[in-house]
Amino acid sequence: MDFYKVSSVEEVKDTINSNFSISLGKELIDLKECNDRILYEDIVSPLNVPGFKRSIVDGYAVKCKEVQGASESMPSMLDLKGEVIMGKMPSKSLEFPGECMYIPTGGMLPEGADSVVMIEYTDKMDDTTILVNKPVAFGENVLNEDEDVELGETVLKAGTVLKPYSISMLSSLGIIKVPVICRPKVGIISTGDEIISPEEYPKPGQIRDINSYLLYSSVIEDGGEAIFYGVIRDDYEKLFETAKKANEECDVVLISGGSSVGKKDQTAKIIDELGKPGILLHGISIKPGKPTILGKVKNKPIFGLPGHPLSCAVVYRIIVRYFLQRMMKFEEVEYPIPCKFSTNYHKAKGREEYLPVTIKNIEGEYIAVPVLTKSAAISGFTKAWGYVKIDKNVEGIFKDQQVYVYKFQR
């Protein structure tokens, strides 16, 4: 395949969709451990919630017809028959006209009652007599037994990312073992003679490893299991063996560096020689991130990512994350922030550009300010809140033009 016969982002996604059909299995995990995990299957309620009629206020359980027409000038007088104890069935019922029972928020409605009068609209004359100053409608201040969740209702769809509110729903249904999609195993390899580990002190010409930790934490954030295979020098045999091992042990392999066409850039050759069909595409029409590789070996994807940190971050965000979400049957819905652009910005036609920006709030209006940095610099995306996508056939952005800012991280 010819290098820089570049593909558009949409063409890359089409290539992914037509070449890979990796399915991840299911595992049952404890309810307390499922935050940020993705549901494997629909959750159908096995019961009604709350399961009984309960009060949503502190007050008095009544028959609504007993307080019809009640007012401060002419209150309804009711006989207090007792009180509802939280967590227990009422020991008494309203059997005769003019009866009521005190009920706390969450208490079970006694037999014979159909509504609850808020305590604010009552006065207690003595231990057995309550004055009601306001009428209630049938069912007012009462939550029915199936009003929250109904038996047989699909409460959570497969592909849902579990968060505290959805986890509390599972808790209310008594589901303590949750079916989630297995985490995809993502192997991470960094390559380059100039790359050293963070604990080492760089000599002239050396740089500490950035991309391994960028990719490692990004994979974890996106629900994967990251496996670090280390920094491999520009040694063809060692890099080949490491990539082969990662391909055998993982669902996805990310190789950072060596994706361009320099003397020591060997990633493309290694992917092609690992197995058929090898490289599917080499070069994407985006900025930053053009020298990106997508390969296929043993029906598994191998991505050759640019060594420059900002380029690597953008390609991960736009392409690799798309693949991982597709594997996990999850489609993220993004809600970009509309902003005014702070300045005139020119770009060359022919490539989509993902421009890092910060957001400022100036007199109640959101302003997107570009973070102008080279793709080799780490500071660009550490300063940026998100990015603006500029279509490939657009030559730039005008000052005060409306743009949409997408967040870099979740």
mmCIF file of C-alpha atoms in Angstrom:
data_model
loop_
_atom_site.group_PDB
_atom_site.id
_atom_site.type_symbol
_atom_site.label_atom_id
_atom_site.label_comp_id
_atom_site.label_asym_id
_atom_site.label_seq_id
_atom_site.Cartn_x
_atom_site.Cartn_y
_atom_site.Cartn_z
ATOM 1 C CA MET A 1 0.000 0.000 0.000
ATOM 2 C CA ASP A 2 1.311 3.437 -0.928
ATOM 3 C CA PHE A 3 2.080 5.736 1.963
ATOM 4 C CA TYR A 4 0.000 8.890 2.076
ATOM 5 C CA LYS A 5 -2.665 7.631 -0.213
ATOM 6 C CA VAL A 6 -4.579 9.175 2.611
ATOM 7 C CA SER A 7 -8.060 8.258 3.773
ATOM 8 C CA SER A 8 -10.641 10.569 5.269
ATOM 9 C CA VAL A 9 -11.835 9.987 8.828
ATOM 10 C CA GLU A 10 -15.118 8.613 7.496
ATOM 11 C CA GLU A 11 -13.240 6.241 5.181
ATOM 12 C CA VAL A 12 -11.188 5.019 8.144
ATOM 13 C CA LYS A 13 -14.368 4.335 10.103
ATOM 14 C CA ASP A 14 -15.868 2.518 7.102
ATOM 15 C CA THR A 15 -12.702 0.400 6.890
ATOM 16 C CA ILE A 16 -13.039 -0.456 10.580
ATOM 17 C CA ASN A 17 -16.706 -1.369 10.178
ATOM 18 C CA SER A 18 -16.142 -3.585 7.147
ATOM 19 C CA ASN A 19 -13.023 -5.400 8.396
ATOM 20 C CA PHE A 20 -13.588 -6.146 12.072
ATOM 21 C CA SER A 21 -16.285 -8.065 13.903
ATOM 22 C CA ILE A 22 -14.751 -8.601 17.320
ATOM 23 C CA SER A 23 -17.246 -9.576 19.995
ATOM 24 C CA LEU A 24 -16.383 -9.319 23.662
ATOM 25 C CA GLY A 25 -17.843 -11.732 26.172
ATOM 26 C CA LYS A 26 -19.953 -11.174 29.271
ATOM 27 C CA GLU A 27 -18.913 -11.214 32.895
ATOM 28 C CA LEU A 28 -20.937 -10.860 36.083
ATOM 29 C CA ILE A 29 -19.471 -8.374 38.532
ATOM 30 C CA ASP A 30 -20.477 -7.078 41.933
ATOM 31 C CA LEU A 31 -22.844 -4.124 42.012
ATOM 32 C CA LYS A 32 -20.284 -2.061 43.960
ATOM 33 C CA GLU A 33 -17.663 -2.579 41.242
ATOM 34 C CA CYS A 34 -19.668 -1.703 38.135
ATOM 35 C CA ASN A 35 -19.261 2.075 37.932
ATOM 36 C CA ASP A 36 -18.250 3.076 34.367
ATOM 37 C CA ARG A 37 -18.712 -0.476 33.081
ATOM 38 C CA ILE A 38 -20.949 -1.153 30.070
ATOM 39 C CA LEU A 39 -24.079 -3.305 30.291
ATOM 40 C CA TYR A 40 -23.937 -6.484 28.230
ATOM 41 C CA GLU A 41 -27.705 -6.963 28.009
ATOM 42 C CA ASP A 42 -30.987 -5.201 28.729
ATOM 43 C CA ILE A 43 -32.083 -5.088 32.353
ATOM 44 C CA VAL A 44 -35.780 -5.994 32.714
ATOM 45 C CA SER A 45 -37.415 -5.289 36.047
ATOM 46 C CA PRO A 46 -38.447 -8.446 37.933
ATOM 47 C CA LEU A 47 -40.835 -6.482 40.143
ATOM 48 C CA ASN A 48 -42.752 -3.275 40.719
ATOM 49 C CA VAL A 49 -40.956 -0.423 42.453
ATOM 50 C CA PRO A 50 -41.639 0.723 45.134
ATOM 51 C CA GLY A 51 -43.914 -2.328 45.388
ATOM 52 C CA PHE A 52 -46.478 -0.674 47.671
ATOM 53 C CA LYS A 53 -48.351 2.621 47.879
ATOM 54 C CA ARG A 54 -46.207 5.067 49.811
ATOM 55 C CA SER A 55 -46.432 8.666 50.931
ATOM 56 C CA ILE A 56 -44.106 11.245 49.384
ATOM 57 C CA VAL A 57 -44.683 13.784 52.188
ATOM 58 C CA ASP A 58 -45.052 13.928 55.947
ATOM 59 C CA GLY A 59 -48.747 14.255 56.729
ATOM 60 C CA TYR A 60 -51.983 12.380 57.281
ATOM 61 C CA ALA A 61 -53.379 9.523 55.243
ATOM 62 C CA VAL A 62 -57.021 10.206 54.430
ATOM 63 C CA LYS A 63 -59.915 9.410 52.130
ATOM 64 C CA CYS A 64 -59.968 12.428 49.822
ATOM 65 C CA LYS A 65 -63.744 12.744 50.009
ATOM 66 C CA GLU A 66 -63.439 13.276 53.787
ATOM 67 C CA VAL A 67 -61.608 16.599 53.266
ATOM 68 C CA GLN A 68 -63.444 17.848 50.198
ATOM 69 C CA GLY A 69 -64.107 21.574 50.588
ATOM 70 C CA ALA A 70 -61.800 21.961 53.606
ATOM 71 C CA SER A 71 -60.423 25.457 54.251
ATOM 72 C CA GLU A 72 -58.851 27.516 57.016
ATOM 73 C CA SER A 73 -62.192 29.095 57.820
ATOM 74 C CA MET A 74 -63.996 25.742 57.704
ATOM 75 C CA PRO A 75 -61.549 22.890 58.340
ATOM 76 C CA SER A 76 -62.456 19.212 58.165
ATOM 77 C CA MET A 77 -62.281 17.494 61.560
ATOM 78 C CA LEU A 78 -60.829 13.961 61.529
ATOM 79 C CA ASP A 79 -60.256 11.276 64.136
ATOM 80 C CA LEU A 80 -56.589 10.321 64.481
ATOM 81 C CA LYS A 81 -56.424 6.543 64.524
ATOM 82 C CA GLY A 82 -52.683 6.137 65.029
ATOM 83 C CA GLU A 83 -49.527 6.366 62.957
ATOM 84 C CA VAL A 84 -47.683 4.458 60.261
ATOM 85 C CA ILE A 85 -44.274 3.135 61.339
ATOM 86 C CA MET A 86 -41.514 3.363 58.710
ATOM 87 C CA GLY A 87 -40.528 0.017 57.217
ATOM 88 C CA LYS A 88 -43.638 -1.757 58.511
ATOM 89 C CA MET A 89 -47.149 -2.489 57.281
ATOM 90 C CA PRO A 90 -49.732 -0.239 58.937
ATOM 91 C CA SER A 91 -51.221 -1.988 61.951
ATOM 92 C CA LYS A 92 -54.615 -0.388 61.355
ATOM 93 C CA SER A 93 -56.788 0.632 58.412
ATOM 94 C CA LEU A 94 -59.263 3.469 57.819
ATOM 95 C CA GLU A 95 -62.561 1.653 58.251
ATOM 96 C CA PHE A 96 -65.019 4.357 59.207
ATOM 97 C CA PRO A 97 -65.817 7.858 57.880
ATOM 98 C CA GLY A 98 -63.761 10.722 59.328
ATOM 99 C CA GLU A 99 -60.640 8.694 60.195
ATOM 100 C CA CYS A 100 -56.982 9.503 59.411
ATOM 101 C CA MET A 101 -53.510 8.245 60.300
ATOM 102 C CA TYR A 102 -50.213 10.085 60.629
ATOM 103 C CA ILE A 103 -47.778 8.942 57.928
ATOM 104 C CA PRO A 104 -44.096 9.919 57.384
ATOM 105 C CA THR A 105 -42.443 10.372 53.997
ATOM 106 C CA GLY A 106 -41.906 6.905 52.539
ATOM 107 C CA GLY A 107 -44.438 5.248 54.821
ATOM 108 C CA MET A 108 -46.854 2.624 53.499
ATOM 109 C CA LEU A 109 -50.360 3.903 52.848
ATOM 110 C CA PRO A 110 -52.880 2.219 55.195
ATOM 111 C CA GLU A 111 -55.814 0.257 53.852
ATOM 112 C CA GLY A 112 -58.769 2.535 53.139
ATOM 113 C CA ALA A 113 -56.722 5.687 52.502
ATOM 114 C CA ASP A 114 -56.266 7.102 48.996
ATOM 115 C CA SER A 115 -54.419 10.396 49.569
ATOM 116 C CA VAL A 116 -52.141 12.230 51.973
ATOM 117 C CA VAL A 117 -52.627 15.740 53.334
ATOM 118 C CA MET A 118 -49.331 17.577 53.943
ATOM 119 C CA ILE A 119 -48.744 18.265 57.614
ATOM 120 C CA GLU A 120 -48.374 21.996 56.810
ATOM 121 C CA TYR A 121 -52.107 22.116 56.006
ATOM 122 C CA THR A 122 -53.243 20.594 59.288
ATOM 123 C CA ASP A 123 -53.578 21.504 62.955
ATOM 124 C CA LYS A 124 -53.619 19.087 65.873
ATOM 125 C CA MET A 125 -56.368 19.944 68.346
ATOM 126 C CA ASP A 126 -55.543 17.131 70.761
ATOM 127 C CA ASP A 127 -54.179 13.583 70.762
ATOM 128 C CA THR A 128 -57.176 12.255 68.821
ATOM 129 C CA THR A 129 -58.376 15.149 66.637
ATOM 130 C CA ILE A 130 -56.826 16.641 63.465
ATOM 131 C CA LEU A 131 -58.068 19.716 61.602
ATOM 132 C CA VAL A 132 -57.425 19.713 57.819
ATOM 133 C CA ASN A 133 -57.299 23.160 56.181
ATOM 134 C CA LYS A 134 -56.928 22.178 52.533
ATOM 135 C CA PRO A 135 -58.552 19.540 50.288
ATOM 136 C CA VAL A 136 -56.564 16.893 48.369
ATOM 137 C CA ALA A 137 -57.308 15.098 45.122
ATOM 138 C CA PHE A 138 -57.489 11.334 44.759
ATOM 139 C CA GLY A 139 -53.926 9.911 44.839
ATOM 140 C CA GLU A 140 -52.337 13.248 45.791
ATOM 141 C CA ASN A 141 -48.942 12.897 47.529
ATOM 142 C CA VAL A 142 -48.993 9.131 46.976
ATOM 143 C CA LEU A 143 -46.571 7.055 44.887
ATOM 144 C CA ASN A 144 -48.309 3.973 43.504
ATOM 145 C CA GLU A 145 -46.734 0.516 43.745
ATOM 146 C CA ASP A 146 -45.610 0.510 40.081
ATOM 147 C CA GLU A 147 -45.229 4.238 39.516
ATOM 148 C CA ASP A 148 -41.427 4.245 39.716
ATOM 149 C CA VAL A 149 -40.726 0.983 37.866
ATOM 150 C CA GLU A 150 -43.227 -1.497 36.458
ATOM 151 C CA LEU A 151 -42.800 -5.265 36.413
ATOM 152 C CA GLY A 152 -41.400 -6.292 32.987
ATOM 153 C CA GLU A 153 -40.200 -2.775 32.125
ATOM 154 C CA THR A 154 -36.810 -2.441 30.419
ATOM 155 C CA VAL A 155 -35.087 -0.049 32.787
ATOM 156 C CA LEU A 156 -31.557 -0.049 31.295
ATOM 157 C CA LYS A 157 -30.519 -0.866 27.738
ATOM 158 C CA ALA A 158 -27.529 -2.949 26.669
ATOM 159 C CA GLY A 159 -24.645 -0.599 25.931
ATOM 160 C CA THR A 160 -25.474 1.732 28.831
ATOM 161 C CA VAL A 161 -22.438 3.071 30.674
ATOM 162 C CA LEU A 162 -23.244 2.452 34.315
ATOM 163 C CA LYS A 163 -23.136 5.551 36.497
ATOM 164 C CA PRO A 164 -24.258 6.208 40.086
ATOM 165 C CA TYR A 165 -27.921 6.801 39.145
ATOM 166 C CA SER A 166 -28.215 3.675 36.994
ATOM 167 C CA ILE A 167 -26.395 1.662 39.655
ATOM 168 C CA SER A 168 -28.912 2.841 42.240
ATOM 169 C CA MET A 169 -31.659 1.593 39.908
ATOM 170 C CA LEU A 170 -30.051 -1.865 39.864
ATOM 171 C CA SER A 171 -29.868 -1.739 43.643
ATOM 172 C CA SER A 172 -33.591 -0.983 43.887
ATOM 173 C CA LEU A 173 -34.298 -4.107 41.820
ATOM 174 C CA GLY A 174 -32.124 -6.319 44.004
ATOM 175 C CA ILE A 175 -29.615 -6.978 41.208
ATOM 176 C CA ILE A 176 -26.275 -7.484 42.933
ATOM 177 C CA LYS A 177 -24.454 -9.308 40.128
ATOM 178 C CA VAL A 178 -24.408 -7.175 37.003
ATOM 179 C CA PRO A 179 -23.867 -8.491 33.439
ATOM 180 C CA VAL A 180 -21.246 -6.267 31.812
ATOM 181 C CA ILE A 181 -19.131 -6.470 28.685
ATOM 182 C CA CYS A 182 -15.629 -7.796 29.281
ATOM 183 C CA ARG A 183 -12.974 -5.131 29.105
ATOM 184 C CA PRO A 184 -11.061 -5.186 25.806
ATOM 185 C CA LYS A 185 -7.369 -5.878 26.310
ATOM 186 C CA VAL A 186 -5.310 -3.155 24.659
ATOM 187 C CA GLY A 187 -1.576 -3.655 24.239
ATOM 188 C CA ILE A 188 0.552 -0.500 24.252
ATOM 189 C CA ILE A 189 4.026 -0.303 22.724
ATOM 190 C CA SER A 190 6.189 2.798 22.412
ATOM 191 C CA THR A 191 9.148 2.814 20.076
ATOM 192 C CA GLY A 192 12.119 5.091 19.490
ATOM 193 C CA ASP A 193 15.788 5.275 20.407
ATOM 194 C CA GLU A 194 15.191 8.687 21.959
ATOM 195 C CA ILE A 195 12.441 7.521 24.359
ATOM 196 C CA ILE A 196 13.330 6.771 27.974
ATOM 197 C CA SER A 197 11.188 5.906 30.994
ATOM 198 C CA PRO A 198 9.895 8.706 33.264
ATOM 199 C CA GLU A 199 12.174 7.769 36.160
ATOM 200 C CA GLU A 200 15.295 8.207 34.050
ATOM 201 C CA TYR A 201 17.068 11.522 33.566
ATOM 202 C CA PRO A 202 17.189 12.443 29.864
ATOM 203 C CA LYS A 203 20.524 13.006 28.186
ATOM 204 C CA PRO A 204 20.811 15.455 25.295
ATOM 205 C CA GLY A 205 18.552 14.225 22.471
ATOM 206 C CA GLN A 206 16.419 12.022 24.739
ATOM 207 C CA ILE A 207 12.838 12.552 25.896
ATOM 208 C CA ARG A 208 10.791 10.863 28.599
ATOM 209 C CA ASP A 209 8.009 8.555 27.482
ATOM 210 C CA ILE A 210 4.763 10.504 27.117
ATOM 211 C CA ASN A 211 2.577 8.485 24.786
ATOM 212 C CA SER A 212 2.584 5.226 26.744
ATOM 213 C CA TYR A 213 1.025 6.954 29.731
ATOM 214 C CA LEU A 214 -1.307 9.026 27.575
ATOM 215 C CA LEU A 215 -2.593 5.861 25.881
ATOM 216 C CA TYR A 216 -2.596 3.742 29.056
ATOM 217 C CA SER A 217 -4.774 6.194 30.978
ATOM 218 C CA SER A 218 -6.991 6.855 27.941
ATOM 219 C CA VAL A 219 -7.708 3.142 27.508
ATOM 220 C CA ILE A 220 -8.630 2.809 31.186
ATOM 221 C CA GLU A 221 -10.855 5.887 30.982
ATOM 222 C CA ASP A 222 -12.644 4.334 28.002
ATOM 223 C CA GLY A 223 -13.351 1.070 29.789
ATOM 224 C CA GLY A 224 -10.468 -1.062 28.506
ATOM 225 C CA GLU A 225 -7.726 -3.058 30.186
ATOM 226 C CA ALA A 226 -4.385 -1.486 29.275
ATOM 227 C CA ILE A 227 -1.309 -3.714 29.039
ATOM 228 C CA PHE A 228 2.053 -1.963 28.733
ATOM 229 C CA TYR A 229 4.731 -3.788 26.731
ATOM 230 C CA GLY A 230 7.403 -1.195 27.347
ATOM 231 C CA VAL A 231 9.529 1.175 25.307
ATOM 232 C CA ILE A 232 11.221 -0.685 22.454
ATOM 233 C CA ARG A 233 14.279 0.775 20.793
ATOM 234 C CA ASP A 234 14.457 0.998 17.006
ATOM 235 C CA ASP A 235 15.417 -2.650 16.783
ATOM 236 C CA TYR A 236 13.398 -4.460 14.129
ATOM 237 C CA GLU A 237 13.594 -7.966 15.617
ATOM 238 C CA LYS A 238 12.748 -6.879 19.140
ATOM 239 C CA LEU A 239 9.874 -4.666 17.986
ATOM 240 C CA PHE A 240 8.552 -7.459 15.750
ATOM 241 C CA GLU A 241 8.584 -10.005 18.580
ATOM 242 C CA THR A 242 6.958 -7.561 21.007
ATOM 243 C CA ALA A 243 4.210 -6.664 18.514
ATOM 244 C CA LYS A 244 3.643 -10.368 17.786
ATOM 245 C CA LYS A 245 3.289 -11.124 21.504
ATOM 246 C CA ALA A 246 0.895 -8.217 22.022
ATOM 247 C CA ASN A 247 -1.196 -9.307 19.025
ATOM 248 C CA GLU A 248 -1.509 -12.816 20.461
ATOM 249 C CA GLU A 249 -2.404 -11.664 23.986
ATOM 250 C CA CYS A 250 -4.605 -8.626 23.338
ATOM 251 C CA ASP A 251 -7.717 -7.609 21.421
ATOM 252 C CA VAL A 252 -6.132 -4.397 20.111
ATOM 253 C CA VAL A 253 -2.522 -3.256 19.750
ATOM 254 C CA LEU A 254 -1.352 0.367 19.761
ATOM 255 C CA ILE A 255 2.189 1.100 18.573
ATOM 256 C CA SER A 256 3.233 4.669 19.244
ATOM 257 C CA GLY A 257 6.005 5.990 17.005
ATOM 258 C CA GLY A 258 7.664 4.762 13.842
ATOM 259 C CA SER A 259 4.566 5.260 11.693
ATOM 260 C CA SER A 260 6.105 7.767 9.296
ATOM 261 C CA VAL A 261 8.624 7.082 6.491
ATOM 262 C CA GLY A 262 11.970 7.924 8.050
ATOM 263 C CA LYS A 263 14.967 5.583 8.052
ATOM 264 C CA LYS A 264 14.090 4.075 11.415
ATOM 265 C CA ASP A 265 10.315 4.092 11.031
ATOM 266 C CA GLN A 266 9.573 0.366 10.961
ATOM 267 C CA THR A 267 6.011 0.114 12.262
ATOM 268 C CA ALA A 268 4.408 -0.255 8.830
ATOM 269 C CA LYS A 269 6.803 -3.028 7.774
ATOM 270 C CA ILE A 270 6.288 -4.902 11.044
ATOM 271 C CA ILE A 271 2.487 -4.766 10.785
ATOM 272 C CA ASP A 272 2.633 -6.016 7.203
ATOM 273 C CA GLU A 273 4.898 -8.922 8.119
ATOM 274 C CA LEU A 274 3.001 -10.016 11.224
ATOM 275 C CA GLY A 275 0.290 -11.622 9.111
ATOM 276 C CA LYS A 276 -2.349 -11.152 6.454
ATOM 277 C CA PRO A 277 -3.870 -8.876 5.352
ATOM 278 C CA GLY A 278 -1.479 -6.568 7.210
ATOM 279 C CA ILE A 279 -1.818 -2.864 6.506
ATOM 280 C CA LEU A 280 -5.314 -1.718 5.553
ATOM 281 C CA LEU A 281 -4.450 1.962 5.258
ATOM 282 C CA HIS A 282 -1.521 4.268 5.891
ATOM 283 C CA GLY A 283 -2.211 7.963 6.210
ATOM 284 C CA ILE A 284 -5.291 9.872 7.325
ATOM 285 C CA SER A 285 -6.285 13.273 6.024
ATOM 286 C CA ILE A 286 -6.350 14.931 9.433
ATOM 287 C CA LYS A 287 -4.206 17.477 11.224
ATOM 288 C CA PRO A 288 -2.506 16.566 13.453
ATOM 289 C CA GLY A 289 -2.145 12.829 12.918
ATOM 290 C CA LYS A 290 -1.572 12.243 9.206
ATOM 291 C CA PRO A 291 1.024 9.398 9.524
ATOM 292 C CA THR A 292 -1.402 6.913 11.088
ATOM 293 C CA ILE A 293 -1.562 3.210 10.228
ATOM 294 C CA LEU A 294 -4.424 0.737 10.557
ATOM 295 C CA GLY A 295 -3.556 -2.924 10.139
ATOM 296 C CA LYS A 296 -5.289 -6.251 10.628
ATOM 297 C CA VAL A 297 -3.573 -9.395 11.893
ATOM 298 C CA LYS A 298 -5.509 -12.469 13.102
ATOM 299 C CA ASN A 299 -8.727 -10.460 12.806
ATOM 300 C CA LYS A 300 -7.356 -7.991 15.352
ATOM 301 C CA PRO A 301 -6.545 -4.334 14.737
ATOM 302 C CA ILE A 302 -3.057 -2.917 15.080
ATOM 303 C CA PHE A 303 -2.830 0.865 15.083
ATOM 304 C CA GLY A 304 0.403 2.635 14.250
ATOM 305 C CA LEU A 305 0.038 5.999 15.979
ATOM 306 C CA PRO A 306 2.161 9.103 15.441
ATOM 307 C CA GLY A 307 4.967 9.632 17.924
ATOM 308 C CA HIS A 308 4.181 13.310 18.440
ATOM 309 C CA PRO A 309 2.021 13.548 21.580
ATOM 310 C CA LEU A 310 -0.668 15.901 20.292
ATOM 311 C CA SER A 311 -1.017 13.867 17.079
ATOM 312 C CA CYS A 312 -1.190 10.673 19.113
ATOM 313 C CA ALA A 313 -3.868 12.159 21.399
ATOM 314 C CA VAL A 314 -6.017 13.319 18.480
ATOM 315 C CA VAL A 315 -5.832 10.018 16.592
ATOM 316 C CA TYR A 316 -6.664 8.105 19.749
ATOM 317 C CA ARG A 317 -9.609 10.407 20.452
ATOM 318 C CA ILE A 318 -11.036 10.280 16.920
ATOM 319 C CA ILE A 319 -10.162 6.785 15.663
ATOM 320 C CA VAL A 320 -9.068 4.395 18.423
ATOM 321 C CA ARG A 321 -11.845 5.405 20.808
ATOM 322 C CA TYR A 322 -14.351 4.883 18.000
ATOM 323 C CA PHE A 323 -13.069 1.335 17.546
ATOM 324 C CA LEU A 324 -13.146 0.535 21.272
ATOM 325 C CA GLN A 325 -16.678 1.826 21.628
ATOM 326 C CA ARG A 326 -17.764 -0.237 18.640
ATOM 327 C CA MET A 327 -16.225 -3.343 20.244
ATOM 328 C CA MET A 328 -18.095 -2.667 23.462
ATOM 329 C CA LYS A 329 -21.411 -1.995 21.663
ATOM 330 C CA PHE A 330 -21.430 1.507 23.052
ATOM 331 C CA GLU A 331 -22.066 4.703 21.142
ATOM 332 C CA GLU A 332 -21.127 7.887 22.930
ATOM 333 C CA VAL A 333 -23.470 10.804 22.425
ATOM 334 C CA GLU A 334 -21.537 14.050 22.488
ATOM 335 C CA TYR A 335 -22.976 17.462 23.245
ATOM 336 C CA PRO A 336 -20.488 20.061 22.027
ATOM 337 C CA ILE A 337 -20.527 23.569 23.441
ATOM 338 C CA PRO A 338 -21.389 26.339 20.951
ATOM 339 C CA CYS A 339 -18.867 29.168 21.212
ATOM 340 C CA LYS A 340 -17.695 32.218 19.350
ATOM 341 C CA PHE A 341 -14.197 31.910 17.914
ATOM 342 C CA SER A 342 -11.730 34.445 19.253
ATOM 343 C CA THR A 343 -9.710 35.206 16.130
ATOM 344 C CA ASN A 344 -9.269 34.587 12.418
ATOM 345 C CA TYR A 345 -7.649 31.191 11.795
ATOM 346 C CA HIS A 346 -6.383 29.849 8.476
ATOM 347 C CA LYS A 347 -5.880 26.216 7.523
ATOM 348 C CA ALA A 348 -5.016 24.414 4.300
ATOM 349 C CA LYS A 349 -7.837 22.689 2.451
ATOM 350 C CA GLY A 350 -7.846 18.927 2.049
ATOM 351 C CA ARG A 351 -7.432 17.749 5.655
ATOM 352 C CA GLU A 352 -9.765 17.741 8.615
ATOM 353 C CA GLU A 353 -8.168 19.630 11.441
ATOM 354 C CA TYR A 354 -8.717 19.076 15.140
ATOM 355 C CA LEU A 355 -7.677 22.332 16.738
ATOM 356 C CA PRO A 356 -7.106 22.410 20.532
ATOM 357 C CA VAL A 357 -8.928 25.275 22.247
ATOM 358 C CA THR A 358 -9.620 26.673 25.662
ATOM 359 C CA ILE A 359 -12.976 28.198 26.595
ATOM 360 C CA LYS A 360 -13.386 31.572 28.252
ATOM 361 C CA ASN A 361 -16.579 33.038 29.638
ATOM 362 C CA ILE A 362 -16.600 36.728 28.741
ATOM 363 C CA GLU A 363 -19.640 38.650 29.915
ATOM 364 C CA GLY A 364 -21.801 35.529 29.812
ATOM 365 C CA GLU A 365 -20.649 34.435 26.353
ATOM 366 C CA TYR A 366 -18.441 31.418 25.660
ATOM 367 C CA ILE A 367 -15.352 32.199 23.592
ATOM 368 C CA ALA A 368 -13.161 29.473 22.047
ATOM 369 C CA VAL A 369 -9.480 30.443 22.033
ATOM 370 C CA PRO A 370 -7.079 28.323 19.959
ATOM 371 C CA VAL A 371 -4.091 26.730 21.652
ATOM 372 C CA LEU A 372 -1.429 27.211 19.009
ATOM 373 C CA THR A 373 1.228 24.554 19.425
ATOM 374 C CA LYS A 374 3.195 22.055 17.384
ATOM 375 C CA SER A 375 2.162 18.414 17.342
ATOM 376 C CA ALA A 376 5.369 17.396 19.122
ATOM 377 C CA ALA A 377 4.500 19.490 22.183
ATOM 378 C CA ILE A 378 2.742 18.048 25.217
ATOM 379 C CA SER A 379 1.547 21.423 26.500
ATOM 380 C CA GLY A 380 -1.004 21.857 23.712
ATOM 381 C CA PHE A 381 -3.540 19.374 24.975
ATOM 382 C CA THR A 382 -2.778 19.872 28.676
ATOM 383 C CA LYS A 383 -3.819 23.507 28.273
ATOM 384 C CA ALA A 384 -6.795 22.697 26.033
ATOM 385 C CA TRP A 385 -10.321 22.056 27.296
ATOM 386 C CA GLY A 386 -11.292 20.460 24.012
ATOM 387 C CA TYR A 387 -11.057 20.827 20.269
ATOM 388 C CA VAL A 388 -12.821 22.350 17.291
ATOM 389 C CA LYS A 389 -13.258 20.167 14.230
ATOM 390 C CA ILE A 390 -12.611 22.048 10.982
ATOM 391 C CA ASP A 391 -13.869 20.203 7.894
ATOM 392 C CA LYS A 392 -11.362 19.319 5.192
ATOM 393 C CA ASN A 393 -12.867 21.590 2.529
ATOM 394 C CA VAL A 394 -12.929 24.637 4.802
ATOM 395 C CA GLU A 395 -10.014 27.062 4.733
ATOM 396 C CA GLY A 396 -10.379 28.356 8.255
ATOM 397 C CA ILE A 397 -12.519 30.113 10.826
ATOM 398 C CA PHE A 398 -13.459 33.767 11.020
ATOM 399 C CA LYS A 399 -13.353 35.798 14.207
ATOM 400 C CA ASP A 400 -16.723 35.679 16.033
ATOM 401 C CA GLN A 401 -17.864 32.733 13.891
ATOM 402 C CA GLN A 402 -19.850 30.145 15.846
ATOM 403 C CA VAL A 403 -17.951 26.896 16.409
ATOM 404 C CA TYR A 404 -18.655 23.740 18.392
ATOM 405 C CA VAL A 405 -16.137 22.634 20.989
ATOM 406 C CA TYR A 406 -15.838 18.923 21.816
ATOM 407 C CA LYS A 407 -14.265 17.859 25.079
ATOM 408 C CA PHE A 408 -10.963 15.982 24.853
ATOM 409 C CA GLN A 409 -11.754 13.779 27.829
ATOM 410 C CA ARG A 410 -14.958 12.453 29.283
#
